[in-house]
Tab-separated table of N, CA and C in Angstrom:
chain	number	residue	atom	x	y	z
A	1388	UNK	N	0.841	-1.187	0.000
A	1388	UNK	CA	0.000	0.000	0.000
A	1388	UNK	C	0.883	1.246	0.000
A	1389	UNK	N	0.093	2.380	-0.323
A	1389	UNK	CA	1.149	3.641	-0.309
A	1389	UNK	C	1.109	3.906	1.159
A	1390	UNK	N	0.675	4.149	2.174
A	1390	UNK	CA	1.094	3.854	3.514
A	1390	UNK	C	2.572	2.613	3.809
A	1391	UNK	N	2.223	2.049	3.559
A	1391	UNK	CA	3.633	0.698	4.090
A	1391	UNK	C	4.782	1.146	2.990
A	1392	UNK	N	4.528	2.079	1.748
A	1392	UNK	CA	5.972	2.593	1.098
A	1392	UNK	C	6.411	3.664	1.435
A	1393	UNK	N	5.155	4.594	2.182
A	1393	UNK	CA	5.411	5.601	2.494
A	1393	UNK	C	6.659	5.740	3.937
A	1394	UNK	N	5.866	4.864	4.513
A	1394	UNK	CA	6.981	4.483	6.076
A	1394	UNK	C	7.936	3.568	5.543
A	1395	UNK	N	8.516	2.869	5.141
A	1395	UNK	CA	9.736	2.193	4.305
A	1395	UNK	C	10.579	3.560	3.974
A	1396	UNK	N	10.001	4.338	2.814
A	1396	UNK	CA	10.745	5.431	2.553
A	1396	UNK	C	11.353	6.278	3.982
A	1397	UNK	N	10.325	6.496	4.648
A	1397	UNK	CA	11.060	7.442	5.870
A	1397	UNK	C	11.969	6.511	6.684
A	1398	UNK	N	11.622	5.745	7.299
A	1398	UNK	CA	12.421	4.529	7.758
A	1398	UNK	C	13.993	4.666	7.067
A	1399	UNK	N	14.409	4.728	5.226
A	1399	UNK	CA	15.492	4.689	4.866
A	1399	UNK	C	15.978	5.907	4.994
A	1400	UNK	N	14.993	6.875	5.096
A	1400	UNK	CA	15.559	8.662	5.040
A	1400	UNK	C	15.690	8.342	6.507
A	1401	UNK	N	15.514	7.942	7.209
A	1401	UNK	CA	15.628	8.416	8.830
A	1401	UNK	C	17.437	7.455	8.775
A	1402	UNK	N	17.114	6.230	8.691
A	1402	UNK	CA	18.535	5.474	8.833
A	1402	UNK	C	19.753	6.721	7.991
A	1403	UNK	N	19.256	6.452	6.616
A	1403	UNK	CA	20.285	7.320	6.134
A	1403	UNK	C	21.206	9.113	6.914
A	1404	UNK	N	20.056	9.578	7.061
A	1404	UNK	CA	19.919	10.907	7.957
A	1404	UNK	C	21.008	10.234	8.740
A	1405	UNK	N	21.039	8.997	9.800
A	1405	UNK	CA	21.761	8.891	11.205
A	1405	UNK	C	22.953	8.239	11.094
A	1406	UNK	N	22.864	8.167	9.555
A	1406	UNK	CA	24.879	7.601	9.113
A	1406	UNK	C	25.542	8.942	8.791
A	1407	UNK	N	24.734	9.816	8.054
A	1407	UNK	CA	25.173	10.914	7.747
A	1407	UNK	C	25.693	11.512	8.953
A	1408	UNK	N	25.375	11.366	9.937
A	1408	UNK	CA	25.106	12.385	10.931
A	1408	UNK	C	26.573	11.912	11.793
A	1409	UNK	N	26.933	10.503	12.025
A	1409	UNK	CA	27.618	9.932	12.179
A	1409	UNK	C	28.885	9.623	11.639
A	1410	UNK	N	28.810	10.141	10.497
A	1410	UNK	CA	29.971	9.739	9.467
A	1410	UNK	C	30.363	11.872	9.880
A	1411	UNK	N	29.720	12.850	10.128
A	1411	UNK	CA	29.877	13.723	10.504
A	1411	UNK	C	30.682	13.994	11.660
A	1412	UNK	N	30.118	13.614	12.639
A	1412	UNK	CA	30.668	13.556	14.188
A	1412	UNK	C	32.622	12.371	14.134
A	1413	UNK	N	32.592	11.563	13.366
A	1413	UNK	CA	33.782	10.901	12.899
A	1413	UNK	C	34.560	11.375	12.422
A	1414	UNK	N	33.964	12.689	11.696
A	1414	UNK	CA	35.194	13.658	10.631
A	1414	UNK	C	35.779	14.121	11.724
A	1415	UNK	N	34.793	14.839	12.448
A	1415	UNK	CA	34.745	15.703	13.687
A	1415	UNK	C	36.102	15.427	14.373
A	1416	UNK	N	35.480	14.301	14.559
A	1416	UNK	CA	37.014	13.570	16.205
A	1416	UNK	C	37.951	13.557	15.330
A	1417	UNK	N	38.658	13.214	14.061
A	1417	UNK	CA	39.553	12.474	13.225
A	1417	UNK	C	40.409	14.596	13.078
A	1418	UNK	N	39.436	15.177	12.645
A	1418	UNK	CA	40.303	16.191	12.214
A	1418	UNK	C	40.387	16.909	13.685
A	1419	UNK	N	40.291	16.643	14.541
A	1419	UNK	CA	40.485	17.083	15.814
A	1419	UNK	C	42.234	16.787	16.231
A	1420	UNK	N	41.861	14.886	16.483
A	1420	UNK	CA	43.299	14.567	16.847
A	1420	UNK	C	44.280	14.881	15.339
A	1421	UNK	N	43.957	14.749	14.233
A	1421	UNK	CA	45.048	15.497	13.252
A	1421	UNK	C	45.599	16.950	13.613
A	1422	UNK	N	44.042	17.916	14.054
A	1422	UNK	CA	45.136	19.293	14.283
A	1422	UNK	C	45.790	19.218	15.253
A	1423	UNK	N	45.646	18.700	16.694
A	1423	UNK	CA	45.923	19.132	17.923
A	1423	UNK	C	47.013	17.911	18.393
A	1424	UNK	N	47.369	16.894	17.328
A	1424	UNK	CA	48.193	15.620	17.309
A	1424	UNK	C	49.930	16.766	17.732
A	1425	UNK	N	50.878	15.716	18.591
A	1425	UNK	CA	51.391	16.650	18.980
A	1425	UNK	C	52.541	16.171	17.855
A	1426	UNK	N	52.769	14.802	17.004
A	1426	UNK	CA	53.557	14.614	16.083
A	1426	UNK	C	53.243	15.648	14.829
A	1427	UNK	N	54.122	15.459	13.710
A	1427	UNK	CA	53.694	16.378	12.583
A	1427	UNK	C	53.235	15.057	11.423
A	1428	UNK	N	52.013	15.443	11.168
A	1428	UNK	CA	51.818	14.721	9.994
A	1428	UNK	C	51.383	15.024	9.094
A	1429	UNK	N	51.886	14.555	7.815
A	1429	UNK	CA	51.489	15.559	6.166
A	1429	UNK	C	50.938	14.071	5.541
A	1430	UNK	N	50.253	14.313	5.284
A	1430	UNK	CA	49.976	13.319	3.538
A	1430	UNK	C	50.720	14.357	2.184
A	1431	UNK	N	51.676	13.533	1.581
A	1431	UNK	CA	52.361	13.746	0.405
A	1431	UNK	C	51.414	12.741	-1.046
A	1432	UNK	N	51.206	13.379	-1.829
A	1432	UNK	CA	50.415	12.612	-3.221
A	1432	UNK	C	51.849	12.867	-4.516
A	1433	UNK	N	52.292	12.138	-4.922
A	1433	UNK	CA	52.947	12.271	-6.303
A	1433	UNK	C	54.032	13.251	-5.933
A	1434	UNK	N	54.929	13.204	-4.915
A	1434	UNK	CA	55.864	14.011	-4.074
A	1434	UNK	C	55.398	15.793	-3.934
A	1435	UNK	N	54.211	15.518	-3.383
A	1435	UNK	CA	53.501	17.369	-3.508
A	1435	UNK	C	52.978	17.258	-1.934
A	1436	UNK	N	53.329	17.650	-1.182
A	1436	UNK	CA	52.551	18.197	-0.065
A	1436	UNK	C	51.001	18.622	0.239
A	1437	UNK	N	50.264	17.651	0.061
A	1437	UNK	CA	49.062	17.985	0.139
A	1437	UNK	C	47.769	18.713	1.311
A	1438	UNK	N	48.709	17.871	2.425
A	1438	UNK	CA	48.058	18.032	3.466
A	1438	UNK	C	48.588	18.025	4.888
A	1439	UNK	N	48.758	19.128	5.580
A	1439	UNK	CA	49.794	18.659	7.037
A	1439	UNK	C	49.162	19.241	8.436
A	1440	UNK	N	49.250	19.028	9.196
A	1440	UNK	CA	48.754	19.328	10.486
A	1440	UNK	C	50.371	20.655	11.028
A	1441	UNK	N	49.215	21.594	11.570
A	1441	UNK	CA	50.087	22.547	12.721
A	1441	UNK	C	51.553	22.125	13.108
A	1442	UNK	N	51.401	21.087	13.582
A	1442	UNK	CA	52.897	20.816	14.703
A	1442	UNK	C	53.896	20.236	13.208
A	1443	UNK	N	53.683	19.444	11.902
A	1443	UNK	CA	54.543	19.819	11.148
A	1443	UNK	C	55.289	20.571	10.692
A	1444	UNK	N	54.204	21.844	10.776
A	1444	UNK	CA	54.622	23.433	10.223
A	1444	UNK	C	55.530	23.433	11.236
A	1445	UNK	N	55.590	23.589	12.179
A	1445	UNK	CA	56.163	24.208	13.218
A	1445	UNK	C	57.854	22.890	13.418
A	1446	UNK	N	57.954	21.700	13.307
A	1446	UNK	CA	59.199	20.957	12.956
A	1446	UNK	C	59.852	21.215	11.569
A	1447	UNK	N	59.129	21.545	10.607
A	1447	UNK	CA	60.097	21.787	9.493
A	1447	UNK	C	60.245	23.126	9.374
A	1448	UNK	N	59.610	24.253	10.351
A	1448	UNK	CA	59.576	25.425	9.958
A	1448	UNK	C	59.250	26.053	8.969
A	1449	UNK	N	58.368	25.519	8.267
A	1449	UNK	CA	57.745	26.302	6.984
A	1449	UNK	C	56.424	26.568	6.877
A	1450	UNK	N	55.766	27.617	6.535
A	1450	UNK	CA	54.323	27.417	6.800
A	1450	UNK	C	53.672	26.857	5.693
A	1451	UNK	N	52.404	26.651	5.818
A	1451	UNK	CA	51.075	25.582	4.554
A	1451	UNK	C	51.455	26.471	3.363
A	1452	UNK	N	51.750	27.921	3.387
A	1452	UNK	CA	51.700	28.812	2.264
A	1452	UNK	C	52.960	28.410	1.607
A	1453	UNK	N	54.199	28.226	2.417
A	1453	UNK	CA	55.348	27.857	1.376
A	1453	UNK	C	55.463	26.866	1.065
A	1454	UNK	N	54.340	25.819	1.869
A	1454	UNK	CA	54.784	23.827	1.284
A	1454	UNK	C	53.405	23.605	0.517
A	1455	UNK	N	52.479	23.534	0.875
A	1455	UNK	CA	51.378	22.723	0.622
A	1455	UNK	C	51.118	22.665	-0.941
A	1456	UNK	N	50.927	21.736	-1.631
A	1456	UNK	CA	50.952	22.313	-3.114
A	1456	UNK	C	52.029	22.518	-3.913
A	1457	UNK	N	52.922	22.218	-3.466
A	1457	UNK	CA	54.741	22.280	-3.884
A	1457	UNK	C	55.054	21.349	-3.779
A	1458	UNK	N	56.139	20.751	-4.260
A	1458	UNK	CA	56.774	19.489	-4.296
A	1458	UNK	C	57.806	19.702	-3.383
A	1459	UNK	N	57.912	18.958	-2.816
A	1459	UNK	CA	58.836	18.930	-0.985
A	1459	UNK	C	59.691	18.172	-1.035
């Protein structure tokens, strides 16, 4: 019946909604301990500096503006 597809549908919008929401709160914690991590860590792609946390900047002494996007 359109009642029993109608609640199926919300049922998958509601589940979906609470992964979203979850897969949110996960970014959350993950880019937390990346900034405030007291090691330095970069992800490098194809020898380019893509991505680095604070306390890197601060061991190699260079800031995101002179590495990130450059080949290192």
């Amino acid at each position: 019946s359109l009642i029993e597809q109608s609640a199926l549908l919300t049922g998958i919008a509601i589940e979906h909604s609470a992964a979203a929401q979850q897969l949110l709160e996960r970014e959350r914690h993950y880019r937390l301990l990346f900034e405030t991590a007291n090691e330095g860590i970069a992800v490098f792609q194809d020898g380019v500096l893509r991505l680095a946390n604070p306390r890197f900047f601060e061991l190699c002494g260079y800031t995101a503006e002179e590495t990130v996007g450059h080949p290192f």
